[in-house]
Backbone as a chain_set.jsonl record, in Angstrom:
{"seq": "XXXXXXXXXXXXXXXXXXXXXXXXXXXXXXXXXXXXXXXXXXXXXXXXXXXXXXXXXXXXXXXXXXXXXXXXXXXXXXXXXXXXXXXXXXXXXXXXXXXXXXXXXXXXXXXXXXXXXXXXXXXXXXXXXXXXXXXXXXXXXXXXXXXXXXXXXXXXXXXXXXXXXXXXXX", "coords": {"N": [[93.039, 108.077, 104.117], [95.467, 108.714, 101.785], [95.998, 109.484, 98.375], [98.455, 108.37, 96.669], [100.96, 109.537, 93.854], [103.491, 107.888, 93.447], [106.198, 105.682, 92.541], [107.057, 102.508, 94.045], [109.244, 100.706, 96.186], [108.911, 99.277, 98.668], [106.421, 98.715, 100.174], [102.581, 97.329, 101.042], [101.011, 95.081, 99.63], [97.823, 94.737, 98.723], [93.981, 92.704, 99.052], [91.003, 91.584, 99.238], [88.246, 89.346, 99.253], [84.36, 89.482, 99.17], [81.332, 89.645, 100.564], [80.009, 90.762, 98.767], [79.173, 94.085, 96.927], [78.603, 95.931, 98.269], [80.162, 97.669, 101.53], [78.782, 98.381, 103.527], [76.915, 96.841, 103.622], [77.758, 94.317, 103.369], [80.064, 91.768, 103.694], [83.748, 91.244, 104.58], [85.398, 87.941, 103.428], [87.643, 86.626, 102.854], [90.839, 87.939, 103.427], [94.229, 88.883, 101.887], [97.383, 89.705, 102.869], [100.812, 90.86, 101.667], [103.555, 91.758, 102.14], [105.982, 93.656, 100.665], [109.683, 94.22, 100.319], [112.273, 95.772, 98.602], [110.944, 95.42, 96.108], [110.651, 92.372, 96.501], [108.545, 89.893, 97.944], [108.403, 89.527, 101.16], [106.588, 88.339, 102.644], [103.959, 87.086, 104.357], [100.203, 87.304, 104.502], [97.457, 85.784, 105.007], [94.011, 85.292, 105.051], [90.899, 83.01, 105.618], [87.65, 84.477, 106.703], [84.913, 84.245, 108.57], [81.706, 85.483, 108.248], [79.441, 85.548, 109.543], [77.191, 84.616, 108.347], [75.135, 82.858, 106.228], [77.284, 82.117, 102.856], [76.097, 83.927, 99.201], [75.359, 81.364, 96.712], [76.235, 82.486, 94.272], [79.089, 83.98, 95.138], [80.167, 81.814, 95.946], [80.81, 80.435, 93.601], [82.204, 82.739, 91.915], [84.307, 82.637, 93.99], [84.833, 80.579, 94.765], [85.348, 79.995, 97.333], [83.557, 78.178, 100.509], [80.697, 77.842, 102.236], [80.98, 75.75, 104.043], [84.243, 75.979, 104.093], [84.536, 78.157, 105.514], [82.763, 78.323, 108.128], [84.161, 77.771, 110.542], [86.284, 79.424, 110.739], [87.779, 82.518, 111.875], [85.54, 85.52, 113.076], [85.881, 88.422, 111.389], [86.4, 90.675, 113.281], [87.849, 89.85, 115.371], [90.717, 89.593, 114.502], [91.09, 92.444, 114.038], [93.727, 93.268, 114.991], [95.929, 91.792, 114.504], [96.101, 92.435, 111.388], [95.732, 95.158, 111.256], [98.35, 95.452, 112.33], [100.176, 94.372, 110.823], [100.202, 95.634, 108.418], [100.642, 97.835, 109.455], [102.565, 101.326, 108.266], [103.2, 100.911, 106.002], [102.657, 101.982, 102.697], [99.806, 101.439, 100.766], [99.496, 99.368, 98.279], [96.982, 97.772, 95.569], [94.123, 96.823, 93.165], [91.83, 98.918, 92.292], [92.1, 100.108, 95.021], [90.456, 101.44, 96.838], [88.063, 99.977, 97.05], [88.817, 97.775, 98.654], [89.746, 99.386, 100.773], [87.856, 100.509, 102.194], [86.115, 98.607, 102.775], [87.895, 97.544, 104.814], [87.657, 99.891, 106.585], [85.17, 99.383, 107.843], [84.341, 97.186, 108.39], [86.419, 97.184, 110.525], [85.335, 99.571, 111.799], [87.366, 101.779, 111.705], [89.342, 104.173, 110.646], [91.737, 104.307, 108.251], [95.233, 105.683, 107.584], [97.002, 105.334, 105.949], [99.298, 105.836, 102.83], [97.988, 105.107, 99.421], [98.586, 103.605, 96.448], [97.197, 102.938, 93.62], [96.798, 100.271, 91.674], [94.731, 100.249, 89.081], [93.942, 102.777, 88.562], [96.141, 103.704, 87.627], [96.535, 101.279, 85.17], [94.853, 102.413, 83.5], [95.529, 104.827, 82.556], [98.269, 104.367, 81.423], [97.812, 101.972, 79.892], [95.777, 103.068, 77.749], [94.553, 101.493, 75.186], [92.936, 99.603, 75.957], [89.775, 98.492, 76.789], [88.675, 98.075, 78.882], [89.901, 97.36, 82.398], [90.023, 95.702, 84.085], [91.426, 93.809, 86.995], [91.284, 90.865, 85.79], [91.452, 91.312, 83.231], [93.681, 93.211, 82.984], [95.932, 91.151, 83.66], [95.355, 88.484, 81.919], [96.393, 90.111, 79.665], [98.806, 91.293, 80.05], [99.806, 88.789, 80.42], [100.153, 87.935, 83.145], [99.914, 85.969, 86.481], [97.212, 83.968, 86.5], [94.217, 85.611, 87.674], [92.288, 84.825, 90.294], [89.613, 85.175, 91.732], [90.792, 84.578, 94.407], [92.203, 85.899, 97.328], [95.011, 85.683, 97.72], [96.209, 84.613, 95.336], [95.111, 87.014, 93.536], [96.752, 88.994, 94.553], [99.532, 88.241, 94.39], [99.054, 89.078, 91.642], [98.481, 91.202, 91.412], [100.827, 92.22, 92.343], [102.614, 91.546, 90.57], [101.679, 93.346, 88.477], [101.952, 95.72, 89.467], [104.818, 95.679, 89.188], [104.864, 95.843, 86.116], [104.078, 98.342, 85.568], [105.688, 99.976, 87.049], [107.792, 99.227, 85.654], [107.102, 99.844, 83.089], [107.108, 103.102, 83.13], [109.178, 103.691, 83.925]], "CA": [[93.899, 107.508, 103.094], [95.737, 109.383, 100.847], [96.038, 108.241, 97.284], [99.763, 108.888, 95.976], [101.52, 108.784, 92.608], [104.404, 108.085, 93.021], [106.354, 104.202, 92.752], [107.82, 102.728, 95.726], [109.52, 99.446, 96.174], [108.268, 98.954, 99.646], [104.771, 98.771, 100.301], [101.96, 95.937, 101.254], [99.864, 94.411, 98.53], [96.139, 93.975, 99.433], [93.093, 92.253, 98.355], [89.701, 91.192, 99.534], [87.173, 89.193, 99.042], [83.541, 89.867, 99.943], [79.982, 88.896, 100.039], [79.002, 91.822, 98.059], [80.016, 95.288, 96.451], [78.556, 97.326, 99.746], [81.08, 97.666, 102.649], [77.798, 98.375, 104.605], [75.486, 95.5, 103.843], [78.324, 92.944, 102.453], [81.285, 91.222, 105.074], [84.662, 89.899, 104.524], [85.024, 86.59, 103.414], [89.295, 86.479, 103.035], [92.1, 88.842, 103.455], [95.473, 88.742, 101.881], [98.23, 91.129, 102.421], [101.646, 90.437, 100.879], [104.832, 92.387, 102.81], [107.034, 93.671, 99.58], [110.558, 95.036, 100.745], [112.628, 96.049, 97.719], [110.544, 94.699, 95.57], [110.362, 91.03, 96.905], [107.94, 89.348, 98.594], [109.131, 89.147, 102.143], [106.352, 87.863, 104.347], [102.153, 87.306, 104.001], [98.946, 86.933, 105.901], [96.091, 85.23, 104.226], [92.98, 84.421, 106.448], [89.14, 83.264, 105.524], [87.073, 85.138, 107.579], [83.392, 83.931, 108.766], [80.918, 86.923, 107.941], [78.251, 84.821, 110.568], [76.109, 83.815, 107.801], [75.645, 81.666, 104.272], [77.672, 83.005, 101.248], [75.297, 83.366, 98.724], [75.814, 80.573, 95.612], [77.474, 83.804, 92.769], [79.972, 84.525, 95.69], [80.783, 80.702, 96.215], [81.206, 80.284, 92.325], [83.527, 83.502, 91.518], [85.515, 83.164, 94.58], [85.27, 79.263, 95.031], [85.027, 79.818, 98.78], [82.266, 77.372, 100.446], [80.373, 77.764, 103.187], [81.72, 74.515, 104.427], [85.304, 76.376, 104.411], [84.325, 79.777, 106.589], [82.65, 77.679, 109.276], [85.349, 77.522, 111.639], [86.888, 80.726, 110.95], [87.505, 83.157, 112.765], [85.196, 86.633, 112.999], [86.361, 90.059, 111.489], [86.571, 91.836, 114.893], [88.728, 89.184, 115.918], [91.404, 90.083, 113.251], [91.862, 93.468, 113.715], [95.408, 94.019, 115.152], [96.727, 91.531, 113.242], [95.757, 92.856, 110.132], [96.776, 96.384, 111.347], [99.791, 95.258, 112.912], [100.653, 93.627, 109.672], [100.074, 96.695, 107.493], [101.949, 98.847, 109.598], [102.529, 101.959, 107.856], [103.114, 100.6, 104.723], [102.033, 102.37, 101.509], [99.371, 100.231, 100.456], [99.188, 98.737, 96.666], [95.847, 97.217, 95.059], [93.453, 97.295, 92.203], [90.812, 99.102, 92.946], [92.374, 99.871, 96.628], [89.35, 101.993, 97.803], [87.211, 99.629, 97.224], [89.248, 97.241, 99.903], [89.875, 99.622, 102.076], [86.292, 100.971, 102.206], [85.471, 97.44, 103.364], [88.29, 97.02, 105.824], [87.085, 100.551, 107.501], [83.698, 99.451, 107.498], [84.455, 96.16, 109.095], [86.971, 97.225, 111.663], [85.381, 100.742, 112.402], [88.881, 102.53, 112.075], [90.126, 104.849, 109.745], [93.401, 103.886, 107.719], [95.701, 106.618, 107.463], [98.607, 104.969, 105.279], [99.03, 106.454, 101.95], [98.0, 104.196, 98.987], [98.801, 103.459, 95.072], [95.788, 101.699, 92.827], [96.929, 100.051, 90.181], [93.558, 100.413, 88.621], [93.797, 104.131, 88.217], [98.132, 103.962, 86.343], [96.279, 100.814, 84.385], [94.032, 103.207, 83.01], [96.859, 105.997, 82.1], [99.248, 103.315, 80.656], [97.192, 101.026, 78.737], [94.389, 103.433, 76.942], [94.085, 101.131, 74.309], [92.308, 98.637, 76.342], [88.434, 98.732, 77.035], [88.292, 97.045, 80.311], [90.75, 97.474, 82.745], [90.182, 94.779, 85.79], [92.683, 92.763, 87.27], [91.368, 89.774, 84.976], [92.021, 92.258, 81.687], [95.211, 92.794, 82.689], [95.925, 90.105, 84.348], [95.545, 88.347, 80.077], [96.797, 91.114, 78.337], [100.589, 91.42, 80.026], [100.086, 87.608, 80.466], [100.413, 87.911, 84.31], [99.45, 85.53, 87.112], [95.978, 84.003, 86.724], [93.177, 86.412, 88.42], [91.331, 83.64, 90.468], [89.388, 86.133, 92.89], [90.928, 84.156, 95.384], [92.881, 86.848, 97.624], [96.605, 85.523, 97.294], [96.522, 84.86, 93.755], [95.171, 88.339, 93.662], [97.396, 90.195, 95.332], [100.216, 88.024, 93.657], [98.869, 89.252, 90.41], [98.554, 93.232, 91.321], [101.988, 92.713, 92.438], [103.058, 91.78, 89.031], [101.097, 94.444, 87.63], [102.372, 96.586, 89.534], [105.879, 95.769, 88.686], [105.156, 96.073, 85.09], [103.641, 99.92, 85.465], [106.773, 100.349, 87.163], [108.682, 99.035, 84.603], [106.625, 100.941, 81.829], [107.07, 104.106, 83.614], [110.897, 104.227, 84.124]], "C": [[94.208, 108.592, 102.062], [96.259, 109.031, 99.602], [97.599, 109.067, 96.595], [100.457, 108.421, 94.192], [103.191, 108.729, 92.469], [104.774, 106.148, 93.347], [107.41, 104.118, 93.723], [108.311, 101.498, 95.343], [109.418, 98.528, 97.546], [107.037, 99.0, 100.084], [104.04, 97.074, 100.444], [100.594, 96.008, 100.066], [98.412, 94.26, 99.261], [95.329, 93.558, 98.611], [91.756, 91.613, 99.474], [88.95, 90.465, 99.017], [86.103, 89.455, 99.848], [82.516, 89.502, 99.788], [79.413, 89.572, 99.012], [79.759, 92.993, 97.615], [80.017, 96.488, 97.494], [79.229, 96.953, 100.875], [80.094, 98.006, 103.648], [77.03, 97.713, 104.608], [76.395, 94.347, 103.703], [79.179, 93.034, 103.759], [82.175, 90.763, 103.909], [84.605, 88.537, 104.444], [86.893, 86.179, 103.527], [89.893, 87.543, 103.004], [93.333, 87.953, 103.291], [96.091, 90.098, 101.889], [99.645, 90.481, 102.13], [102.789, 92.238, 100.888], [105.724, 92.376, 101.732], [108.278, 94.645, 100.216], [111.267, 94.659, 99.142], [112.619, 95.05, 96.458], [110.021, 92.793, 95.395], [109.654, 90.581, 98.315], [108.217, 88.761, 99.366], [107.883, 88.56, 103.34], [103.782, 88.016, 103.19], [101.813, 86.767, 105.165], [98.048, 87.157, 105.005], [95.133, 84.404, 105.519], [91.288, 84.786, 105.854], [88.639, 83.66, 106.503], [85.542, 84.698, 107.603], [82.631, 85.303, 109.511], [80.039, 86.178, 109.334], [77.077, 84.643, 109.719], [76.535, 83.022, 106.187], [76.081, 82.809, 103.505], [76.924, 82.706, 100.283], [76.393, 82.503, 97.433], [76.886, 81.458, 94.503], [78.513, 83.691, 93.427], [80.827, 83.367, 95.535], [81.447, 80.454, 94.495], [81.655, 80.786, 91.51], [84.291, 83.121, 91.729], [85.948, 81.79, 94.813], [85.532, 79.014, 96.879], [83.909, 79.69, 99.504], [81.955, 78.033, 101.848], [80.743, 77.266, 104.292], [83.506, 75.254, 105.128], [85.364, 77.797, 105.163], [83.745, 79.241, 108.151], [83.207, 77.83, 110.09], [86.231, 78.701, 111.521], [86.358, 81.395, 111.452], [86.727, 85.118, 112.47], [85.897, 87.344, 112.634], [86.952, 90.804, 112.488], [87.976, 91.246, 115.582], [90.692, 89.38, 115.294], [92.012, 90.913, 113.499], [93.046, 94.135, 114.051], [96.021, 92.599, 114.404], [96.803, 92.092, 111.796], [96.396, 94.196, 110.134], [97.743, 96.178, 111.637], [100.503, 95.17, 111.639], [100.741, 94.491, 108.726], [100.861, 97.283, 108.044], [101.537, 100.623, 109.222], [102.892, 102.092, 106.649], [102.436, 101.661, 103.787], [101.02, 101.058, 100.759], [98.829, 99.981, 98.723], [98.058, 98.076, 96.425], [95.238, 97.902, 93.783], [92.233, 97.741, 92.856], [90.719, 99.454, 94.467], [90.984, 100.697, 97.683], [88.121, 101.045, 98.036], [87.603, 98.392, 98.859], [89.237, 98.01, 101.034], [89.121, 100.106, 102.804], [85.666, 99.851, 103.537], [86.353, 97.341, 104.957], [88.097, 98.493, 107.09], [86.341, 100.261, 107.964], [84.501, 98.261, 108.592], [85.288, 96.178, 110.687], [86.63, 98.779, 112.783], [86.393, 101.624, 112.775], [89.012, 103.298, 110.682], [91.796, 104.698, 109.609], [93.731, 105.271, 106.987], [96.852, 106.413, 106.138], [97.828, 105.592, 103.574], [98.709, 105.465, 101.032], [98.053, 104.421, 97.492], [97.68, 102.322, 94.674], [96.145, 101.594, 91.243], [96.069, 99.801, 89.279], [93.813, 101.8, 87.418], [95.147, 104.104, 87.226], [97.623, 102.636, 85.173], [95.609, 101.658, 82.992], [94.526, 104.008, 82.033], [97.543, 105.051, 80.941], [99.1, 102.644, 79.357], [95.782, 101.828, 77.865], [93.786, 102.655, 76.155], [92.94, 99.931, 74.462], [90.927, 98.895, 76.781], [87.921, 98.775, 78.486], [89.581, 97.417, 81.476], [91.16, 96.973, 84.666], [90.995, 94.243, 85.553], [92.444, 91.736, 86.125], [92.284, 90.6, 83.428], [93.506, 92.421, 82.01], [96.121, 92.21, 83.028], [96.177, 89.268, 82.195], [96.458, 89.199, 79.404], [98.212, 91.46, 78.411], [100.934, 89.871, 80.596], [100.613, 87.406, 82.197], [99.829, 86.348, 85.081], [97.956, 85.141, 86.938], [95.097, 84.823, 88.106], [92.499, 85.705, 89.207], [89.984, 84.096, 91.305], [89.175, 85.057, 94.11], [91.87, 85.225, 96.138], [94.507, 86.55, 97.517], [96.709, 85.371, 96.126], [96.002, 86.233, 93.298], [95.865, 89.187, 93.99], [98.974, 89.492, 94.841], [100.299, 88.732, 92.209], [98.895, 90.831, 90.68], [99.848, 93.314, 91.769], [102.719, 92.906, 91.171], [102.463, 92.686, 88.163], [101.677, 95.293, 87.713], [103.518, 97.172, 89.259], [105.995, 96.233, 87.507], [104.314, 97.609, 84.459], [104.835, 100.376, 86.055], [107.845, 100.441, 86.002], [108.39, 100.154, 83.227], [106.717, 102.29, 82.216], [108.412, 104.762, 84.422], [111.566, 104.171, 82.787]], "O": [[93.321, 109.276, 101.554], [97.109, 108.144, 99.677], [97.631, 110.21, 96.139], [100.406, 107.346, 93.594], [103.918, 109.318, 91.669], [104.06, 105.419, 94.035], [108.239, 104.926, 94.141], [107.945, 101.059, 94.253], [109.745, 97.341, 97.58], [106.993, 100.127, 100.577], [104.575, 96.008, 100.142], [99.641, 96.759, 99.856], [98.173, 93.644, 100.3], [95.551, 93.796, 97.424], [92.076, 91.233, 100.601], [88.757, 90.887, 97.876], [86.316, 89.674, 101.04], [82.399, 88.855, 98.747], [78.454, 89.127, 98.38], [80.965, 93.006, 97.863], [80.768, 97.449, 97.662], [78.933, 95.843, 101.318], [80.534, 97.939, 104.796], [76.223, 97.742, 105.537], [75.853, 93.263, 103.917], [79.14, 93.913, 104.619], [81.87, 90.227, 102.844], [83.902, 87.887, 105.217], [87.244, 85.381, 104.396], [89.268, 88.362, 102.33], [93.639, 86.93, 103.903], [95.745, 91.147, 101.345], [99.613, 89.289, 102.433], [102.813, 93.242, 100.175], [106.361, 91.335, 101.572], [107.956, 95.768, 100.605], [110.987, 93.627, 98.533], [113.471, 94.319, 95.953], [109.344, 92.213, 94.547], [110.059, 90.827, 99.451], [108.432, 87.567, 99.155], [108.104, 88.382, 104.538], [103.049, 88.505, 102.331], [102.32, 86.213, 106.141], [97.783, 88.176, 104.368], [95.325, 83.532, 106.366], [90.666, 85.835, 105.686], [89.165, 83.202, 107.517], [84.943, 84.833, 106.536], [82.771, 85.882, 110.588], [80.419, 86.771, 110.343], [75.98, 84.517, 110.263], [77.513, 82.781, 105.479], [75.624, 83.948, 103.417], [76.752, 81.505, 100.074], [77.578, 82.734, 97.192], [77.992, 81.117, 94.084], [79.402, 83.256, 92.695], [81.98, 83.505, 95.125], [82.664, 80.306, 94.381], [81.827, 80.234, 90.423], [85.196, 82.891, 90.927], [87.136, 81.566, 95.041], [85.845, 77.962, 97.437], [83.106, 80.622, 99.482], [82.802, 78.652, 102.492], [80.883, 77.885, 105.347], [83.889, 75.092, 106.287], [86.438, 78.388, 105.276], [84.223, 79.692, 109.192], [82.408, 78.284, 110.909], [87.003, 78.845, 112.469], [85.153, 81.447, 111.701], [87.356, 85.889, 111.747], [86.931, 87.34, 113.301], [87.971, 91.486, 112.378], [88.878, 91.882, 116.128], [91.665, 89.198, 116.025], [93.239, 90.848, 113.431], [93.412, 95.23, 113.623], [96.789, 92.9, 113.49], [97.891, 92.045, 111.222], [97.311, 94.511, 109.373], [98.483, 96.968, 111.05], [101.443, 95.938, 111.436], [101.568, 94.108, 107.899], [101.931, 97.476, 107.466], [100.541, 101.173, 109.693], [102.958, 103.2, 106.117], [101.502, 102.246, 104.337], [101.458, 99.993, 100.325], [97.827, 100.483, 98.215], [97.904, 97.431, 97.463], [95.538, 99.013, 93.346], [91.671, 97.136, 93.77], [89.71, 99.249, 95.142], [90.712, 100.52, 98.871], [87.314, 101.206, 98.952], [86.86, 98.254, 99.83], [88.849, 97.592, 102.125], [89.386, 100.26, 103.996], [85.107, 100.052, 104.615], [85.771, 97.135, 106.022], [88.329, 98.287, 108.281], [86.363, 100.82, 109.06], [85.199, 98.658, 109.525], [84.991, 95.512, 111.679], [87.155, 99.108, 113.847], [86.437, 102.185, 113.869], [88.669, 102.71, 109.656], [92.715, 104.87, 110.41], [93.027, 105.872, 106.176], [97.39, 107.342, 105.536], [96.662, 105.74, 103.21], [99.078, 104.416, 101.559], [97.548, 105.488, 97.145], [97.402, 101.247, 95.207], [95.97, 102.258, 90.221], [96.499, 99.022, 88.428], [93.856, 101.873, 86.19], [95.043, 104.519, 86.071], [98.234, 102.768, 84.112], [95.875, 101.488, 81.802], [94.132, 103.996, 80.867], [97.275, 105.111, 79.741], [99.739, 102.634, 78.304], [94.873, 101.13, 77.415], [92.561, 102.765, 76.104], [92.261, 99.436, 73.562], [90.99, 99.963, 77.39], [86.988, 99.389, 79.004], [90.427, 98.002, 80.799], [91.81, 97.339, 85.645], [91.489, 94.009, 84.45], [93.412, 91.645, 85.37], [93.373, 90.389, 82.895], [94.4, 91.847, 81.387], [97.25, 92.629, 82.77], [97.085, 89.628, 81.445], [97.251, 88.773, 78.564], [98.878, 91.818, 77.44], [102.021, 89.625, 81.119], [101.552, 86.628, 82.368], [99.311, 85.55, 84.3], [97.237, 86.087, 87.26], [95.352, 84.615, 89.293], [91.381, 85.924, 88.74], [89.229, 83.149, 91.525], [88.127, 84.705, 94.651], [92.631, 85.607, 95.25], [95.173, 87.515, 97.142], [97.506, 86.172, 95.639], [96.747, 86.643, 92.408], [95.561, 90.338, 93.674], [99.827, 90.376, 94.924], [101.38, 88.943, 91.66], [99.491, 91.544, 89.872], [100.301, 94.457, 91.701], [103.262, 93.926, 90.746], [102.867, 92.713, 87.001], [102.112, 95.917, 86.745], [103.713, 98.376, 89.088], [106.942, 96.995, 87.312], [104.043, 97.875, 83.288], [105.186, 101.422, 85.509], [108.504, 101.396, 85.59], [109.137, 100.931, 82.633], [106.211, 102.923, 81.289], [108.607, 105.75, 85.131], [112.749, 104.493, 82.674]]}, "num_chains": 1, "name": "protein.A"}
């Protein structure tokens, strides 16, 4: 992955949730990605994913995703050309994108080549004046999309972020 600075108006949104912060002890729990062609949201793929064991209680009561609702989904492994298919060669957008894509190496044993923008890192640049600078923070602070760390309202919300680092930066 190569991390680029420059703004695009094509690229795929991502987001994750997970059991945990390690991409080697923790699993997938959802994937969204969110297909932007000039600038509009032309297409998604959202899917809970069953790690093969209990989510602990913190995970269920961030992310609001039960035990009860992973059951019947389908494995990681099972996933992985859709998910690549679906990415493509996209430039890929997120907060924090290494930390997703860390996970989705880790999980699919592949190395992702596509180049990627983290609106984490231009939050950072942009907004100095702010302390904090997670999706929730600015997510409040340019009055965006609620943060829910559910993965589509996530990846809804770094889109609008990302629009408005675009915007601040033309």
């Amino acid at each position: 992955m190569k991390y680029v600075r420059k703004l695009v108006n094509n690229y795929c949104v991502m987001d994750l949730e997970t059991t945990g912060l390690s991409p080697y002890k923790n699993d997938i729990i959802e994937i969204c990605l969110l297909k932007v062609r000039n600038n509009q949201i032309v297409d998604q793929y959202v899917q809970l994913v069953n790690p093969g064991y209990k989510v602990d209680p913190y995970i269920t009561h961030l992310t609001g995703i039960t035990n009860t609702m992973l059951k019947d989904k389908p494995i990681l492994n099972t996933l992985r050309n859709e998910v690549v298919n679906f990415i493509g060669h996209d430039i890929i957008v997120g907060h924090n994108t290494n930390f997703d894509v860390r996970f989705l190496q880790a999980g699919f044993d592949e190395t992702f080549d596509n180049e990627y923008v983290d609106t984490l890192q231009y939050s950072r640049k942009l907004y100095p004046e702010l302390s904090h600078h997670t999706l929730s923070d600015m997510s409040a602070y340019l009055n965006l999309s609620k943060n829910t760390h559910r993965a589509l309202d996530d990846c809804i919300c770094t889109k609008e972020l990302y629009d408005c680092i675009k915007d601040k930066m033309l």
